[in-house]
CSV table of C-alpha atoms and ligand atoms in Angstrom, one decimal:
chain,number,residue,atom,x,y,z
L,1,UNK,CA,15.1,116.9,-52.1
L,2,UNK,CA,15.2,113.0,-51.9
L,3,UNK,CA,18.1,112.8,-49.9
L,4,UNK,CA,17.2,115.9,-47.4
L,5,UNK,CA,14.1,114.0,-46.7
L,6,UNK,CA,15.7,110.9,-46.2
L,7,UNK,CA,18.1,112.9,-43.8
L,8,UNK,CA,15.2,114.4,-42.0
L,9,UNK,CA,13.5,111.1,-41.4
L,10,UNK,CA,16.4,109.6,-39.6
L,11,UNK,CA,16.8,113.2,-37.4
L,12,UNK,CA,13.4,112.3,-36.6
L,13,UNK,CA,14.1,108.7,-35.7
L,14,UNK,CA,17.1,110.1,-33.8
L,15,UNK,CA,15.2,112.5,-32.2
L,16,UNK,CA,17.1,115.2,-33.1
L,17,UNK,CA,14.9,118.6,-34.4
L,18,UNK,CA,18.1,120.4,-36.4
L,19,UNK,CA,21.2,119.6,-38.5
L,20,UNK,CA,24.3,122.0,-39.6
L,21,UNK,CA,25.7,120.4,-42.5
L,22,UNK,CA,29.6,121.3,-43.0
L,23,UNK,CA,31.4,118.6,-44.7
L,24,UNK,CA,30.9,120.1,-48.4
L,25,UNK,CA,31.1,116.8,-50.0
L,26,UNK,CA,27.9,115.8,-47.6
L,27,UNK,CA,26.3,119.2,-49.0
L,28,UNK,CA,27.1,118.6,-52.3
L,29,UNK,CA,25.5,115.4,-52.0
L,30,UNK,CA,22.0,116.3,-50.0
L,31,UNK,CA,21.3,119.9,-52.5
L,32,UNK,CA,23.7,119.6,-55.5
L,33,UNK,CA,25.6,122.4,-54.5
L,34,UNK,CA,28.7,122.4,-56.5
L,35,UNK,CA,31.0,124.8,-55.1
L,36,UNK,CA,32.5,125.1,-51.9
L,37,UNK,CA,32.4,127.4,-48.2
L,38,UNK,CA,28.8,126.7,-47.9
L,39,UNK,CA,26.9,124.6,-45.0
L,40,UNK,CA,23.3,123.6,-44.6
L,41,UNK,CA,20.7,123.9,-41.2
L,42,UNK,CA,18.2,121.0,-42.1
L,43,UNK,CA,15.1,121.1,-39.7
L,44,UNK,CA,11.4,120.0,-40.4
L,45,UNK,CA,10.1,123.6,-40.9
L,46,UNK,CA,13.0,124.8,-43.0
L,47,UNK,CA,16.4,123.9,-45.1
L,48,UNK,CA,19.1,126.8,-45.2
L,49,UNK,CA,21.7,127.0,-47.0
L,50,UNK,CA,24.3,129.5,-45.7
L,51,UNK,CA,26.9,130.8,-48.1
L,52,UNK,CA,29.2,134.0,-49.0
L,53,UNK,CA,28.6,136.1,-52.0
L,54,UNK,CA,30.6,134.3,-54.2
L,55,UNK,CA,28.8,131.8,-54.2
L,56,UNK,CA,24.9,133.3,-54.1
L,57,UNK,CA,24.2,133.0,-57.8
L,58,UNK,CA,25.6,129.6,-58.4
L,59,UNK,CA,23.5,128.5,-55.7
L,60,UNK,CA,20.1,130.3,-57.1
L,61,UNK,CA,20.6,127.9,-60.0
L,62,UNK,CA,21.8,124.6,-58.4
L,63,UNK,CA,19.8,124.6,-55.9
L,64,UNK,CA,15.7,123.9,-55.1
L,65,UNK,CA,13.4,126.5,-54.2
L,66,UNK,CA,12.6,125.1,-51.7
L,67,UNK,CA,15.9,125.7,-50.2
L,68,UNK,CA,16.2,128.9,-48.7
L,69,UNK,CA,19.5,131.0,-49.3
L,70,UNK,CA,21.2,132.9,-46.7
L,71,UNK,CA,24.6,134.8,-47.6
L,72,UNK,CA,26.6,135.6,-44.4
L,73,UNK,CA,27.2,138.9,-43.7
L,74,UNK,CA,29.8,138.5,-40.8
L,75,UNK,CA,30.8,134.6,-40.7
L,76,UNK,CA,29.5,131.6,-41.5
L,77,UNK,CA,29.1,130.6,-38.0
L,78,UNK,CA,27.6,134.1,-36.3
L,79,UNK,CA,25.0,133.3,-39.2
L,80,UNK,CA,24.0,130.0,-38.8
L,81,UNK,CA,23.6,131.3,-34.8
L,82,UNK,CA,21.4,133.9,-36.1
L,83,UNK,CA,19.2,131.3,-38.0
L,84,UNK,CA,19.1,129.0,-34.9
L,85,UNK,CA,18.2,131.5,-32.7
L,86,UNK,CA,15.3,133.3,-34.9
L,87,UNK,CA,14.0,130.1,-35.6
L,88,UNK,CA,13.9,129.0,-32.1
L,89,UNK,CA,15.7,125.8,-32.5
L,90,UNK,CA,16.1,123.5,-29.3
L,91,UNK,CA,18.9,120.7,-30.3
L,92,UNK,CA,21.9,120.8,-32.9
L,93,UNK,CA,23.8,118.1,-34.4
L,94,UNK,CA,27.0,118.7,-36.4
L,95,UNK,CA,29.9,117.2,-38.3
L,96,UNK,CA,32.7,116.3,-35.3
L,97,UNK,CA,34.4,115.0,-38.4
L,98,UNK,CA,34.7,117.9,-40.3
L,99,UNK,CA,35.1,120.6,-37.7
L,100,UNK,CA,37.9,121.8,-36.5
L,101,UNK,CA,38.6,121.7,-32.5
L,102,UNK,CA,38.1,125.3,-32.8
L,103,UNK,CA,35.3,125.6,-34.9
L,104,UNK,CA,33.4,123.2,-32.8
L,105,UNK,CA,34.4,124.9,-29.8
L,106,UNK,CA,33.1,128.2,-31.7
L,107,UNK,CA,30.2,126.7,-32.7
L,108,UNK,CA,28.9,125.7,-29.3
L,109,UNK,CA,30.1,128.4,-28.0
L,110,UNK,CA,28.0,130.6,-30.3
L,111,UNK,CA,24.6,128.5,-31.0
L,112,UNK,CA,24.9,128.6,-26.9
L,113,UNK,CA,21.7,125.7,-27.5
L,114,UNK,CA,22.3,121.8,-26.8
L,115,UNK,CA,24.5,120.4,-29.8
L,116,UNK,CA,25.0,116.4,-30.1
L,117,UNK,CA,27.9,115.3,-32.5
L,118,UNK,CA,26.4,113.3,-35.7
L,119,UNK,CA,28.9,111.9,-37.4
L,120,UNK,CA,28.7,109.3,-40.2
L,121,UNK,CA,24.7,109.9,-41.2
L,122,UNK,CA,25.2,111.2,-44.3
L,123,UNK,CA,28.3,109.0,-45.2
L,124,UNK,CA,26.4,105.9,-44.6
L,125,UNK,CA,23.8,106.8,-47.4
L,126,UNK,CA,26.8,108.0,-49.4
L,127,UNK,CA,27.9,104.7,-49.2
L,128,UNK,CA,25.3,102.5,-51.7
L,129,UNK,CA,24.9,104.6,-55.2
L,130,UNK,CA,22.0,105.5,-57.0
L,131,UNK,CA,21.8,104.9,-60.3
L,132,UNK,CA,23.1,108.4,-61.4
L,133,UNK,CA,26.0,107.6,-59.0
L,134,UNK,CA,27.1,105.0,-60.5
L,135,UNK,CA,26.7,106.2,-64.5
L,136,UNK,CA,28.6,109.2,-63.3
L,137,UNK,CA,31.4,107.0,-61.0
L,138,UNK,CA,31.5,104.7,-64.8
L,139,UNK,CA,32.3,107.6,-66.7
L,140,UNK,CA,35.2,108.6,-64.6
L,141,UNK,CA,36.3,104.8,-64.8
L,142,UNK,CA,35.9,105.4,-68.8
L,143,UNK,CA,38.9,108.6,-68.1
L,144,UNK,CA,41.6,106.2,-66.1
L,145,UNK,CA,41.1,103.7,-68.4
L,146,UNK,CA,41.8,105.2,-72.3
L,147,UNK,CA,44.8,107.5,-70.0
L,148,UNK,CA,46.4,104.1,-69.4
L,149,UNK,CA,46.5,103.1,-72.9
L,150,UNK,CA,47.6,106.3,-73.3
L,151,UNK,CA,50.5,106.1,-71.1
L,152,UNK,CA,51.8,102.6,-71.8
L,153,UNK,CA,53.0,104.4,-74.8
L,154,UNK,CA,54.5,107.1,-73.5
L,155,UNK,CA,56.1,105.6,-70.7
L,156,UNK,CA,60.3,105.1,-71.5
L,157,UNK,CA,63.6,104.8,-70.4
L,158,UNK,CA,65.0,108.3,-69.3
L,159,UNK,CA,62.1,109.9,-69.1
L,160,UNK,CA,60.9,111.0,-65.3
L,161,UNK,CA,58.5,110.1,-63.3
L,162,UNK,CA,56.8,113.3,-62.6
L,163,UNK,CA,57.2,113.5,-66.5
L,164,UNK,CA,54.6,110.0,-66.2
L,165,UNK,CA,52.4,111.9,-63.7
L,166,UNK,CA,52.3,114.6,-65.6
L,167,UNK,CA,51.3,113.1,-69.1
L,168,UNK,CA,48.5,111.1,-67.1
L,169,UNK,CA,47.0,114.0,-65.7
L,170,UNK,CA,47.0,115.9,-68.6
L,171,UNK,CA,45.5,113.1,-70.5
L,172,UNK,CA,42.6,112.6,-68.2
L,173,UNK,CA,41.8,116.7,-68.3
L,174,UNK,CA,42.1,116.4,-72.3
L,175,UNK,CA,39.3,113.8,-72.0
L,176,UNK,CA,36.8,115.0,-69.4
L,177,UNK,CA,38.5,114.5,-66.1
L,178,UNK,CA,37.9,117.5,-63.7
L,179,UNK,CA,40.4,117.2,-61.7
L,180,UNK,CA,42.9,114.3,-60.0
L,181,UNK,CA,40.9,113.0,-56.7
L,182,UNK,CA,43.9,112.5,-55.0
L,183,UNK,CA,47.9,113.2,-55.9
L,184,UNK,CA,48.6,111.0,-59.0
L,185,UNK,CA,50.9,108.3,-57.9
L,186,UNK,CA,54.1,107.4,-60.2
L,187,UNK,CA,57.0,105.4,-58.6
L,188,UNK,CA,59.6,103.6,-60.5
L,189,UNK,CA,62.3,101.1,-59.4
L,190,UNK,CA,63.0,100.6,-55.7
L,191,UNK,CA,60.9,104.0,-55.3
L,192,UNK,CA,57.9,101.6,-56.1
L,193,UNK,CA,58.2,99.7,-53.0
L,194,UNK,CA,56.9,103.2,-51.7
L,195,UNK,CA,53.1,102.1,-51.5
L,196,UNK,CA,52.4,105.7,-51.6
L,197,UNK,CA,55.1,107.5,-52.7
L,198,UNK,CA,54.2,110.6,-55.0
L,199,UNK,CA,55.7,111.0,-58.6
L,200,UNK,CA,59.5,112.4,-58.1
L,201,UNK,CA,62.2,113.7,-60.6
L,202,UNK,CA,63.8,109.7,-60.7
L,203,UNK,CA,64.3,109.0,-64.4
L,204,UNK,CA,63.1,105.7,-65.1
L,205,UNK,CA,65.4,103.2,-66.4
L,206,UNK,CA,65.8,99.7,-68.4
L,207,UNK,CA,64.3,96.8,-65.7
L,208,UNK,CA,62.6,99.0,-63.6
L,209,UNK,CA,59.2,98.4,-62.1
L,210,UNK,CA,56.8,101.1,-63.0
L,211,UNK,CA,53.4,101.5,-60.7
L,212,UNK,CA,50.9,103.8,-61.8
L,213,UNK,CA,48.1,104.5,-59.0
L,214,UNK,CA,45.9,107.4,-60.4
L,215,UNK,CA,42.1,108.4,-60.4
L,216,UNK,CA,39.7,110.8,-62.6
L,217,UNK,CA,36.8,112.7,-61.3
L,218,UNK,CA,33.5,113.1,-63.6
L,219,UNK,CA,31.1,115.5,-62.1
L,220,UNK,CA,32.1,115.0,-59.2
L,221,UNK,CA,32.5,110.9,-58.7
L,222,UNK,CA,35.9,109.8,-59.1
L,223,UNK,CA,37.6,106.8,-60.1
L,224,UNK,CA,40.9,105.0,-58.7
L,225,UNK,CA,43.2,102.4,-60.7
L,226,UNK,CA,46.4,101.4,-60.0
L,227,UNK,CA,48.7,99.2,-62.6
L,228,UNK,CA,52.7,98.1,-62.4
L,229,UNK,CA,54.2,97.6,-65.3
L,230,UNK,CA,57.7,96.9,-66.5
L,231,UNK,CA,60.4,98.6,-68.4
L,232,UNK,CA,61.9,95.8,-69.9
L,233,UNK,CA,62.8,92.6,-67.9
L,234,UNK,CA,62.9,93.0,-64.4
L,235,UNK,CA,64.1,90.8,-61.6
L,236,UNK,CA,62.7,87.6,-61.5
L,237,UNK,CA,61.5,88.0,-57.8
L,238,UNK,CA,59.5,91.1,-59.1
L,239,UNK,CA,57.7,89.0,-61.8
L,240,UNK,CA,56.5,86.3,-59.6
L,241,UNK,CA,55.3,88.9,-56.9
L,242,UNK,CA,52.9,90.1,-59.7
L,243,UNK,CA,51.5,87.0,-60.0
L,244,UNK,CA,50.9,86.5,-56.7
L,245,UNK,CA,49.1,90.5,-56.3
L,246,UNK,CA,46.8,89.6,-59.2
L,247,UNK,CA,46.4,86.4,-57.6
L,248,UNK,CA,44.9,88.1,-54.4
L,249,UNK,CA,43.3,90.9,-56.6
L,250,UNK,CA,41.3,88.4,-58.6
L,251,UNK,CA,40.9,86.7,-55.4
L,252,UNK,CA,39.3,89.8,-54.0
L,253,UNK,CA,37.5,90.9,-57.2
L,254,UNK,CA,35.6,87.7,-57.6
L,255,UNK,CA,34.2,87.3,-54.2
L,256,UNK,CA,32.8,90.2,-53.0
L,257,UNK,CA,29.5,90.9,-53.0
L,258,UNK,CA,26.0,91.9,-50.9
L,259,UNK,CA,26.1,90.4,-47.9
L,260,UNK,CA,30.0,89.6,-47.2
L,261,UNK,CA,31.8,90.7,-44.3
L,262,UNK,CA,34.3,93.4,-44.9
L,263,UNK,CA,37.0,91.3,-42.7
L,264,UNK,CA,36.0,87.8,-44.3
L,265,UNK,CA,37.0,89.8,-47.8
L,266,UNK,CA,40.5,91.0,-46.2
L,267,UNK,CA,41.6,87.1,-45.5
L,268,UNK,CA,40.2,86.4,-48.9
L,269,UNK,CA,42.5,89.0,-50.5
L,270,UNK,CA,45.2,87.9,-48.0
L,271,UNK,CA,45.3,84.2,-48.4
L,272,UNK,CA,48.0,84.0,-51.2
L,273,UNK,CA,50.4,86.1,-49.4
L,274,UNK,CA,49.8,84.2,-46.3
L,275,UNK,CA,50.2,81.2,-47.9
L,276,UNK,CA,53.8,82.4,-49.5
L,277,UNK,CA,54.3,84.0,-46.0
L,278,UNK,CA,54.8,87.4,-47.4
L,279,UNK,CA,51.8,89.3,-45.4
L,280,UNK,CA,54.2,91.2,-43.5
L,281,UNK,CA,54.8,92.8,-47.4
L,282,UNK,CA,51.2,94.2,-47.9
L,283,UNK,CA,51.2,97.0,-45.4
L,284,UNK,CA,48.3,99.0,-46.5
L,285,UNK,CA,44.3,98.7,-46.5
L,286,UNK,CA,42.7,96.1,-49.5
L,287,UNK,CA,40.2,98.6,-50.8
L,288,UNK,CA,38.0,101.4,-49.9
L,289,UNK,CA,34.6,103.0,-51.6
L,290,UNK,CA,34.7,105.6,-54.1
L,291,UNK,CA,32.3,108.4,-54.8
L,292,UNK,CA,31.9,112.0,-54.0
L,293,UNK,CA,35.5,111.4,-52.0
L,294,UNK,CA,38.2,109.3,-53.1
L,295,UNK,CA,38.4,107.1,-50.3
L,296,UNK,CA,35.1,107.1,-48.2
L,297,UNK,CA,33.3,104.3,-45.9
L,298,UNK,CA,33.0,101.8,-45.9
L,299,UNK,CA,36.8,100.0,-46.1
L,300,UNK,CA,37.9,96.2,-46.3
L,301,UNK,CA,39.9,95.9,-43.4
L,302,UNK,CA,40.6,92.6,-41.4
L,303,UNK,CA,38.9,94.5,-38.2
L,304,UNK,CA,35.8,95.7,-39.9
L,305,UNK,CA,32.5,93.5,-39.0
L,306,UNK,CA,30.5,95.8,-41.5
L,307,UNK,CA,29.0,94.3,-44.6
L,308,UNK,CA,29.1,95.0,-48.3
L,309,UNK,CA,25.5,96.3,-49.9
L,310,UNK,CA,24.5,95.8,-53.6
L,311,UNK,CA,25.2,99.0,-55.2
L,312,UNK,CA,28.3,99.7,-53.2
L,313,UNK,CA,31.3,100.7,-55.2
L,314,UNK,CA,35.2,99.0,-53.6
L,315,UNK,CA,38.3,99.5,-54.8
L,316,UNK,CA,40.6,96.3,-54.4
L,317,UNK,CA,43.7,96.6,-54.1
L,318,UNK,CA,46.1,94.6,-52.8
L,319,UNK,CA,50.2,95.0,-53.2
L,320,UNK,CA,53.7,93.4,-52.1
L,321,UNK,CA,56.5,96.0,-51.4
L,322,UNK,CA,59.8,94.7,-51.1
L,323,UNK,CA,62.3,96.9,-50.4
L,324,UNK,CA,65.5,98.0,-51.9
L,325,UNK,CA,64.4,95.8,-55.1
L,326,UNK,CA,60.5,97.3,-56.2
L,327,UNK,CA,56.9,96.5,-55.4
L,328,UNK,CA,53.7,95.6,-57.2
L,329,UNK,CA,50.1,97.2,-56.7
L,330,UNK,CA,47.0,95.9,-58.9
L,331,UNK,CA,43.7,98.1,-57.7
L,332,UNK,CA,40.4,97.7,-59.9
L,333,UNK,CA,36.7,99.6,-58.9
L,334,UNK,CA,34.7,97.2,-58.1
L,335,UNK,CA,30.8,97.9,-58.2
L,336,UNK,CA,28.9,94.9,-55.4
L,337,UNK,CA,25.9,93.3,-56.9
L,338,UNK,CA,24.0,90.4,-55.2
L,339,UNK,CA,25.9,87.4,-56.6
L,340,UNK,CA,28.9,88.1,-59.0
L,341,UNK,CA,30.1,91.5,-58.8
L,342,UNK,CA,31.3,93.8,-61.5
L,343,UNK,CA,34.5,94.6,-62.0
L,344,UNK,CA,34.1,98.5,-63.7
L,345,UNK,CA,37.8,99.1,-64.8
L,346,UNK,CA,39.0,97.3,-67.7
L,347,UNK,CA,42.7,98.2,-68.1
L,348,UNK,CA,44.6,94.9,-69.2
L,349,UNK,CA,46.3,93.0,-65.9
L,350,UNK,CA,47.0,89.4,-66.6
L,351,UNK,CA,50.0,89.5,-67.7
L,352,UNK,CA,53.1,91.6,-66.6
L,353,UNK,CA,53.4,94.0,-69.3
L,354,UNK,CA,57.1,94.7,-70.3
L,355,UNK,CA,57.0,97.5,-72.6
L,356,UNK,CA,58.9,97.1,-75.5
L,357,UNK,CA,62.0,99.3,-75.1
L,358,UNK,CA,65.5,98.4,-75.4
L,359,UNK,CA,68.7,99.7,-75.5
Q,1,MN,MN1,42.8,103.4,-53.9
């Protein structure tokens, strides 16, 4: 109940007498609710929590008593009407976020009291992790890390890549991963100057480029690596761009920390491809916060004035794409402490790794 109270004291600061809580990652985080189509109406006199019959016994055992349980008889949102108007409640704020256009045009259409938008409340405690958080976000870093010793075995000429994403994400199940937080990424050979592209039938060959951007989830918290390695020797120009991504990722790695600006860590992450003039290559964000979502506020952008809190957990993860020939990403989790941070993935980067098969 630690966090509803928190959420109540800012309502109260903010003036605002009554909450619906959509987003089920936000639920999940304020009453442990595991399982999904359920919402929350947070006020001083009373929490609900409004869910279908699916989901009525799992919630009699995650959540407190002191939560009360409602199961929706003919929608979610004729429901949560029904509460607000038996309960007499003035004032609504909801997730603009989450909602659809039409369910917040629903919505206000059937609470028919004041609503305000409140986006971004429960997010911005989401954002620093408690020490449960992080145990839980270090487990999941545990998963990605054994799969890619794993897979630097299992990785070969002719195989595919979808073979690759496949193999990971089977790995990562075999040893405790939920479920992937986000489509595994495999790309091979010119495919991996696709900074996002998703594993495809291509069959990896001799000299390719291999880039490997994949995350596990441990109840709940997920993780986010991302390594290139080579199939034997690649092009020259490929090699040398790895040096200069782990040049900016170490860059990046080593300076944040509490206190730093999130823009003032973009140039820092920047500076080497600036330097070799080859900015216009990294065409993606540096890094992003992991935790109950795979990417969630805050983000390390070059236009962000927003700064990094102790207990925070980044991703950085910069890349060069050059394309026709291949790309490199390097991307470690990063948890921000007060002076040195700690870098929580441990999967070997320094040097290119060629793996060791030849024709
Ligand atoms: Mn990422």
């Amino acid at each position: 109940m630690k966090r509803i109270e928190r959420l109540l004291k800012k309502m109260a600061e903010e003036k605002l007498p009554a909450m619906y809580v959509s987003n089920p990652k936000n639920v999940r985080y304020l009453c442990g609710f595991t399982g999904e189509d359920s919402s929350l109406i947070l006020s001083e006199a009373a929490v609900f929590f409004i869910t279908d019959s699916r989901y009525v016994e799992q919630a009699r055992e995650e959540l407190s008593d002191l939560i009360q349980i409602v199961c929706w008889t003919r929608s979610m949102m004729a429901e949560t009407a029904e509460i607000i108007r038996k309960h007499h409640i003035q004032e609504i704020g909801f997730e603009g976020f989450h909602l659809s256009y039409s369910d917040g045009e629903l919505f206000k259409s059937l609470v028919q009291i004041k609503t305000r938008i409140a986006d971004g409340w429960i997010e911005e405690f989401r954002a620093v992790k408690d020490d449960d958080e992080i145990s839980k976000t270090l487990e999941a870093v545990k998963i990605v890390d054994q799969t890619f010793m794993h897979i630097l075995n299992f990785i070969r000429p002719g195989i595919s890549e979808k073979q690759v994403a496949t193999e990971l994400e089977y790995f990562m199940k075999r040893i405790g991963s939920e479920r992937t937080p986000f489509e595994t990424i495999v790309v091979s050979g010119i495919r991996s100057a696709y900074p996002h592209g998703v594993a495809s039938e291509k069959i990896i060959e001799l000299g390719d480029m291999v880039t490997l951007d994949f995350g596990a989830t441990f109840q709940g918290y997920s993780s986010d690596m991302t390594r290139t390695v080579a199939v034997g020797k690649p092009d020259s120009r490929l090699s040398e761009i790895y040096d200069l991504v782990l040049e900016a990722e170490l860059a990046g790695v080593n300076a944040i920390c509490h206190g730093m600006k999130s823009k003032e860590l973009d140039s820092i992450i920047r500076s080497p491809f600036v330097r070799e003039n080859m900015n216009d290559r990294f065409n993606h964000g540096a890094g992003h916060s992991i935790g109950l979502d795979n990417h969630e506020a805050p983000f390390i952008s070059y236009r962000s004035e927003e700064e990094f809190v102790e207990n925070m957990i980044m991703t950085v993860e910069p890349g060069l794409y050059l394309p026709g020939l291949g790309g490199v990403r390097i991307e470690d989790d990063v948890l921000v402490r007060k002076e040195k941070s700690q870098v929580l993935t441990g999967s070997p980067k320094k040097d290119l790794i060629e793996l060791p098969f030849y024709e």
